[in-house]
mmCIF file of C-alpha atoms in Angstrom:
data_model
loop_
_atom_site.group_PDB
_atom_site.id
_atom_site.type_symbol
_atom_site.label_atom_id
_atom_site.label_comp_id
_atom_site.label_asym_id
_atom_site.label_seq_id
_atom_site.Cartn_x
_atom_site.Cartn_y
_atom_site.Cartn_z
ATOM 1 C CA MET V 1 26.665 9.889 -68.757
ATOM 2 C CA HIS V 2 25.327 13.212 -67.616
ATOM 3 C CA THR V 3 27.043 14.042 -64.190
ATOM 4 C CA ALA V 4 26.770 17.244 -62.211
ATOM 5 C CA TYR V 5 28.018 18.272 -58.775
ATOM 6 C CA TYR V 6 26.279 20.728 -56.433
ATOM 7 C CA LYS V 7 27.201 22.483 -53.202
ATOM 8 C CA GLU V 8 24.374 24.366 -51.608
ATOM 9 C CA TYR V 9 23.770 25.862 -48.122
ATOM 10 C CA SER V 10 21.172 24.060 -46.025
ATOM 11 C CA THR V 11 18.984 26.279 -43.714
ATOM 12 C CA ASN V 12 17.924 23.198 -41.846
ATOM 13 C CA LEU V 13 21.546 21.893 -41.084
ATOM 14 C CA ASN V 14 23.214 25.391 -41.072
ATOM 15 C CA ARG V 15 26.015 24.331 -43.339
ATOM 16 C CA ASP V 16 26.898 23.619 -46.983
ATOM 17 C CA MET V 17 25.699 20.187 -48.273
ATOM 18 C CA GLU V 18 26.957 18.532 -51.421
ATOM 19 C CA PHE V 19 25.424 16.063 -53.800
ATOM 20 C CA THR V 20 26.118 14.679 -57.259
ATOM 21 C CA VAL V 21 23.611 13.803 -59.960
ATOM 22 C CA TYR V 22 24.217 10.926 -62.331
ATOM 23 C CA GLY V 23 21.870 10.686 -65.481
ATOM 24 C CA HIS V 24 19.593 13.002 -67.344
ATOM 25 C CA ALA V 25 16.125 11.321 -67.152
ATOM 26 C CA GLY V 26 14.190 8.342 -65.765
ATOM 27 C CA LYS V 27 12.932 7.603 -62.289
ATOM 28 C CA PRO V 28 14.600 10.110 -59.855
ATOM 29 C CA CYS V 29 16.264 8.271 -56.926
ATOM 30 C CA ILE V 30 17.826 9.677 -53.884
ATOM 31 C CA VAL V 31 20.888 7.741 -52.697
ATOM 32 C CA PHE V 32 21.855 7.748 -49.047
ATOM 33 C CA PRO V 33 25.524 7.037 -48.111
ATOM 34 C CA SER V 34 26.495 4.169 -45.753
ATOM 35 C CA GLN V 35 27.287 4.854 -42.166
ATOM 36 C CA ASP V 36 29.183 8.130 -41.617
ATOM 37 C CA GLY V 37 29.780 8.018 -45.427
ATOM 38 C CA ARG V 38 29.954 10.852 -48.069
ATOM 39 C CA PHE V 39 27.966 11.676 -51.126
ATOM 40 C CA PHE V 40 30.681 10.386 -53.429
ATOM 41 C CA ASP V 41 30.924 6.958 -51.812
ATOM 42 C CA PHE V 42 28.244 5.251 -53.970
ATOM 43 C CA ALA V 43 30.173 6.120 -57.116
ATOM 44 C CA ASN V 44 33.588 5.353 -55.603
ATOM 45 C CA ASN V 45 32.352 1.949 -54.607
ATOM 46 C CA GLY V 46 31.257 1.020 -58.081
ATOM 47 C CA MET V 47 27.599 1.282 -57.491
ATOM 48 C CA VAL V 48 26.909 3.947 -60.134
ATOM 49 C CA GLU V 49 28.798 1.891 -62.612
ATOM 50 C CA CYS V 50 26.549 -1.075 -61.817
ATOM 51 C CA CYS V 51 23.531 1.079 -62.746
ATOM 52 C CA LYS V 52 25.219 2.532 -65.817
ATOM 53 C CA GLU V 53 22.971 0.740 -68.279
ATOM 54 C CA PHE V 54 19.713 2.147 -66.703
ATOM 55 C CA ILE V 55 21.217 5.598 -66.253
ATOM 56 C CA GLU V 56 22.480 6.092 -69.777
ATOM 57 C CA ALA V 57 19.238 4.632 -71.183
ATOM 58 C CA GLY V 58 17.354 7.460 -69.508
ATOM 59 C CA LYS V 59 15.483 5.131 -67.060
ATOM 60 C CA LEU V 60 17.120 6.159 -63.917
ATOM 61 C CA GLN V 61 18.602 9.392 -62.355
ATOM 62 C CA LEU V 62 20.669 9.168 -59.252
ATOM 63 C CA PHE V 63 20.930 11.968 -56.550
ATOM 64 C CA CYS V 64 23.665 10.902 -54.258
ATOM 65 C CA VAL V 65 23.373 13.137 -51.209
ATOM 66 C CA GLU V 66 25.556 13.948 -48.245
ATOM 67 C CA GLY V 67 24.970 12.234 -44.919
ATOM 68 C CA ASN V 68 24.603 13.529 -41.324
ATOM 69 C CA ASP V 69 25.129 10.314 -39.217
ATOM 70 C CA TRP V 70 28.198 11.718 -37.468
ATOM 71 C CA ASN V 71 25.858 14.277 -35.810
ATOM 72 C CA SER V 72 22.982 11.942 -35.081
ATOM 73 C CA TRP V 73 23.155 8.047 -35.228
ATOM 74 C CA THR V 74 26.824 7.508 -34.557
ATOM 75 C CA ALA V 75 27.556 10.639 -32.474
ATOM 76 C CA LYS V 76 28.455 10.549 -28.809
ATOM 77 C CA GLY V 77 26.792 12.558 -26.031
ATOM 78 C CA ASP V 78 23.393 13.889 -25.461
ATOM 79 C CA GLU V 79 20.809 11.559 -27.125
ATOM 80 C CA GLY V 80 18.070 14.258 -27.383
ATOM 81 C CA TRP V 81 20.439 16.505 -29.395
ATOM 82 C CA ARG V 82 21.477 13.656 -31.562
ATOM 83 C CA ILE V 83 17.883 12.589 -32.557
ATOM 84 C CA GLY V 84 17.111 16.204 -33.077
ATOM 85 C CA GLN V 85 19.880 16.286 -35.675
ATOM 86 C CA GLN V 86 18.243 13.351 -37.413
ATOM 87 C CA GLU V 87 14.919 15.251 -37.596
ATOM 88 C CA ASP V 88 16.792 18.214 -39.065
ATOM 89 C CA TYR V 89 18.237 15.905 -41.750
ATOM 90 C CA ILE V 90 14.739 14.625 -42.566
ATOM 91 C CA ARG V 91 13.546 18.242 -43.036
ATOM 92 C CA TYR V 92 16.735 18.940 -45.066
ATOM 93 C CA ILE V 93 15.909 16.029 -47.510
ATOM 94 C CA CYS V 94 12.169 16.741 -47.782
ATOM 95 C CA GLU V 95 12.182 20.513 -47.865
ATOM 96 C CA GLU V 96 15.379 21.357 -49.658
ATOM 97 C CA VAL V 97 16.643 18.298 -51.641
ATOM 98 C CA VAL V 98 13.323 16.969 -52.967
ATOM 99 C CA PRO V 99 12.424 20.414 -54.582
ATOM 100 C CA ARG V 100 15.949 20.472 -56.255
ATOM 101 C CA VAL V 101 15.322 16.861 -57.386
ATOM 102 C CA TYR V 102 12.370 18.021 -59.353
ATOM 103 C CA GLU V 103 14.044 21.174 -60.558
ATOM 104 C CA ILE V 104 17.145 19.459 -61.843
ATOM 105 C CA HIS V 105 15.335 16.429 -63.150
ATOM 106 C CA ASN V 106 12.911 18.541 -65.245
ATOM 107 C CA GLU V 107 15.733 20.659 -66.551
ATOM 108 C CA THR V 108 17.849 17.757 -67.720
ATOM 109 C CA SER V 109 14.975 15.489 -68.896
ATOM 110 C CA GLY V 110 12.829 18.204 -70.489
ATOM 111 C CA GLU V 111 9.885 16.805 -68.646
ATOM 112 C CA ASP V 112 7.324 18.280 -66.275
ATOM 113 C CA TYR V 113 7.647 15.545 -63.655
ATOM 114 C CA TRP V 114 6.115 15.944 -60.152
ATOM 115 C CA GLY V 115 5.591 12.198 -59.290
ATOM 116 C CA LYS V 116 7.161 10.341 -56.567
ATOM 117 C CA ILE V 117 10.774 9.571 -55.888
ATOM 118 C CA MET V 118 12.732 6.397 -55.259
ATOM 119 C CA THR V 119 15.267 5.857 -52.416
ATOM 120 C CA THR V 120 18.186 3.484 -51.930
ATOM 121 C CA GLY V 121 21.350 2.906 -49.980
ATOM 122 C CA CYS V 122 23.550 0.430 -48.345
ATOM 123 C CA SER V 123 24.063 -0.238 -44.628
ATOM 124 C CA MET V 124 22.959 2.867 -42.805
ATOM 125 C CA GLY V 125 22.044 4.301 -46.235
ATOM 126 C CA ALA V 126 19.349 1.488 -46.462
ATOM 127 C CA THR V 127 18.208 2.542 -42.977
ATOM 128 C CA HIS V 128 17.560 6.012 -44.244
ATOM 129 C CA ALA V 129 16.143 4.906 -47.518
ATOM 130 C CA LEU V 130 13.397 2.785 -45.904
ATOM 131 C CA ASN V 131 12.798 5.285 -42.993
ATOM 132 C CA PHE V 132 12.170 8.116 -45.547
ATOM 133 C CA LEU V 133 9.675 6.160 -47.585
ATOM 134 C CA LEU V 134 7.752 4.934 -44.537
ATOM 135 C CA ARG V 135 7.727 8.455 -43.012
ATOM 136 C CA ARG V 136 6.812 10.234 -46.237
ATOM 137 C CA PRO V 137 5.020 7.845 -48.769
ATOM 138 C CA ASP V 138 3.485 11.110 -50.216
ATOM 139 C CA ILE V 139 6.907 11.908 -51.561
ATOM 140 C CA PHE V 140 8.537 8.449 -52.031
ATOM 141 C CA ASP V 141 7.081 5.260 -53.538
ATOM 142 C CA ALA V 142 10.005 2.908 -54.035
ATOM 143 C CA VAL V 143 13.024 1.687 -52.044
ATOM 144 C CA ILE V 144 15.845 -0.769 -52.483
ATOM 145 C CA GLY V 145 17.528 -1.240 -49.085
ATOM 146 C CA MET V 146 20.718 -3.264 -48.908
ATOM 147 C CA SER V 147 21.961 -4.659 -45.607
ATOM 148 C CA GLY V 148 20.258 -2.092 -43.466
ATOM 149 C CA VAL V 149 19.463 -2.084 -39.697
ATOM 150 C CA TYR V 150 15.941 -0.831 -39.090
ATOM 151 C CA HIS V 151 15.736 -0.501 -35.332
ATOM 152 C CA ALA V 152 16.848 2.733 -33.659
ATOM 153 C CA SER V 153 17.880 1.044 -30.438
ATOM 154 C CA TYR V 154 21.019 -0.174 -32.207
ATOM 155 C CA PHE V 155 22.229 3.469 -31.924
ATOM 156 C CA PHE V 156 20.041 4.722 -29.033
ATOM 157 C CA PRO V 157 20.170 1.709 -26.556
ATOM 158 C CA ASN V 158 19.551 3.823 -23.340
ATOM 159 C CA TYR V 159 17.157 6.529 -24.514
ATOM 160 C CA GLN V 160 13.606 6.552 -26.052
ATOM 161 C CA ASP V 161 11.228 9.274 -27.016
ATOM 162 C CA SER V 162 8.672 9.699 -29.863
ATOM 163 C CA ARG V 163 11.341 11.031 -32.216
ATOM 164 C CA ILE V 164 13.369 7.929 -31.844
ATOM 165 C CA TYR V 165 10.211 5.778 -32.123
ATOM 166 C CA PHE V 166 9.323 7.397 -35.470
ATOM 167 C CA ASN V 167 12.908 6.805 -36.763
ATOM 168 C CA SER V 168 12.684 3.063 -35.883
ATOM 169 C CA PRO V 169 10.786 1.285 -38.635
ATOM 170 C CA THR V 170 10.583 -2.090 -36.840
ATOM 171 C CA ASP V 171 8.941 -0.380 -33.858
ATOM 172 C CA PHE V 172 6.531 2.041 -35.482
ATOM 173 C CA MET V 173 5.487 -0.355 -38.061
ATOM 174 C CA LYS V 174 4.754 -3.000 -35.434
ATOM 175 C CA GLY V 175 2.807 -0.514 -33.385
ATOM 176 C CA MET V 176 0.810 0.937 -36.246
ATOM 177 C CA PRO V 177 -3.010 0.284 -36.214
ATOM 178 C CA TRP V 178 -4.159 -2.153 -38.930
ATOM 179 C CA ASN V 179 -6.625 0.409 -40.250
ATOM 180 C CA HIS V 180 -4.204 3.400 -40.414
ATOM 181 C CA SER V 181 -4.787 5.503 -43.461
ATOM 182 C CA ILE V 182 -1.060 5.496 -44.476
ATOM 183 C CA LEU V 183 -1.140 1.735 -45.110
ATOM 184 C CA GLU V 184 -2.908 2.252 -48.391
ATOM 185 C CA GLN V 185 -0.036 4.405 -49.569
ATOM 186 C CA TYR V 186 2.419 1.676 -48.552
ATOM 187 C CA ARG V 187 0.401 -0.785 -50.672
ATOM 188 C CA ASN V 188 1.221 1.243 -53.725
ATOM 189 C CA CYS V 189 4.855 1.232 -52.962
ATOM 190 C CA LYS V 190 7.549 -0.989 -54.217
ATOM 191 C CA ILE V 191 9.745 -2.071 -51.317
ATOM 192 C CA VAL V 192 12.760 -4.375 -51.847
ATOM 193 C CA LEU V 193 14.869 -5.092 -48.727
ATOM 194 C CA CYS V 194 17.894 -7.484 -49.204
ATOM 195 C CA CYS V 195 20.779 -8.423 -47.072
ATOM 196 C CA GLY V 196 24.115 -10.144 -47.610
ATOM 197 C CA GLN V 197 25.557 -12.869 -45.330
ATOM 198 C CA GLY V 198 28.763 -11.132 -44.284
ATOM 199 C CA ALA V 199 30.342 -10.942 -40.836
ATOM 200 C CA TRP V 200 28.949 -7.511 -40.081
ATOM 201 C CA GLU V 201 25.274 -8.292 -41.150
ATOM 202 C CA THR V 202 23.905 -10.200 -38.198
ATOM 203 C CA GLU V 203 21.794 -7.314 -37.049
ATOM 204 C CA ALA V 204 20.475 -6.662 -40.558
ATOM 205 C CA ILE V 205 19.519 -10.291 -41.053
ATOM 206 C CA GLU V 206 17.685 -10.317 -37.736
ATOM 207 C CA ASP V 207 15.603 -7.216 -38.794
ATOM 208 C CA LEU V 208 14.387 -9.018 -41.857
ATOM 209 C CA THR V 209 13.358 -12.237 -40.103
#
């Protein structure tokens, strides 16, 4: 299996960010770590091995990125600063990681691919995966979210502004006009949200019902 590690400076987050690529071709997929997790967790928890058949067959290429939750969702202190960190992370992924996905994918696959990208993740990684697709369906067109919590009030119970609203899928989807133009893009996406039945998944189950 083709594997490559990268460490690159982010102008949006003002620090070095790491990511690992697994595979040489196929659908490019950005993998978000679980809450406060690291870019290597997906592999260390056996998830890359589960996808091995598709990766080695050239059907799937994973880009396991670093998180930023400790500065945003799970940080303590000023809520405005925290949600600002989340918006910086969104810019980092869309403005810095996505161009590198295309560059690396086209180099390793020998293709000239500029199509859309898939997202996935577990727990908080699923939250990011769905949120990115819903925020930017011009970039992303498929998601597999596993046991995610999709309402921002879980992390911001006492604070609300437009930035939090647009990082809370259960809220902004509920409030979206039925004739909004973005809905047509959603209809062309593949969205799979699943959830286990463990002791820590009550909130995730409620968000799917």
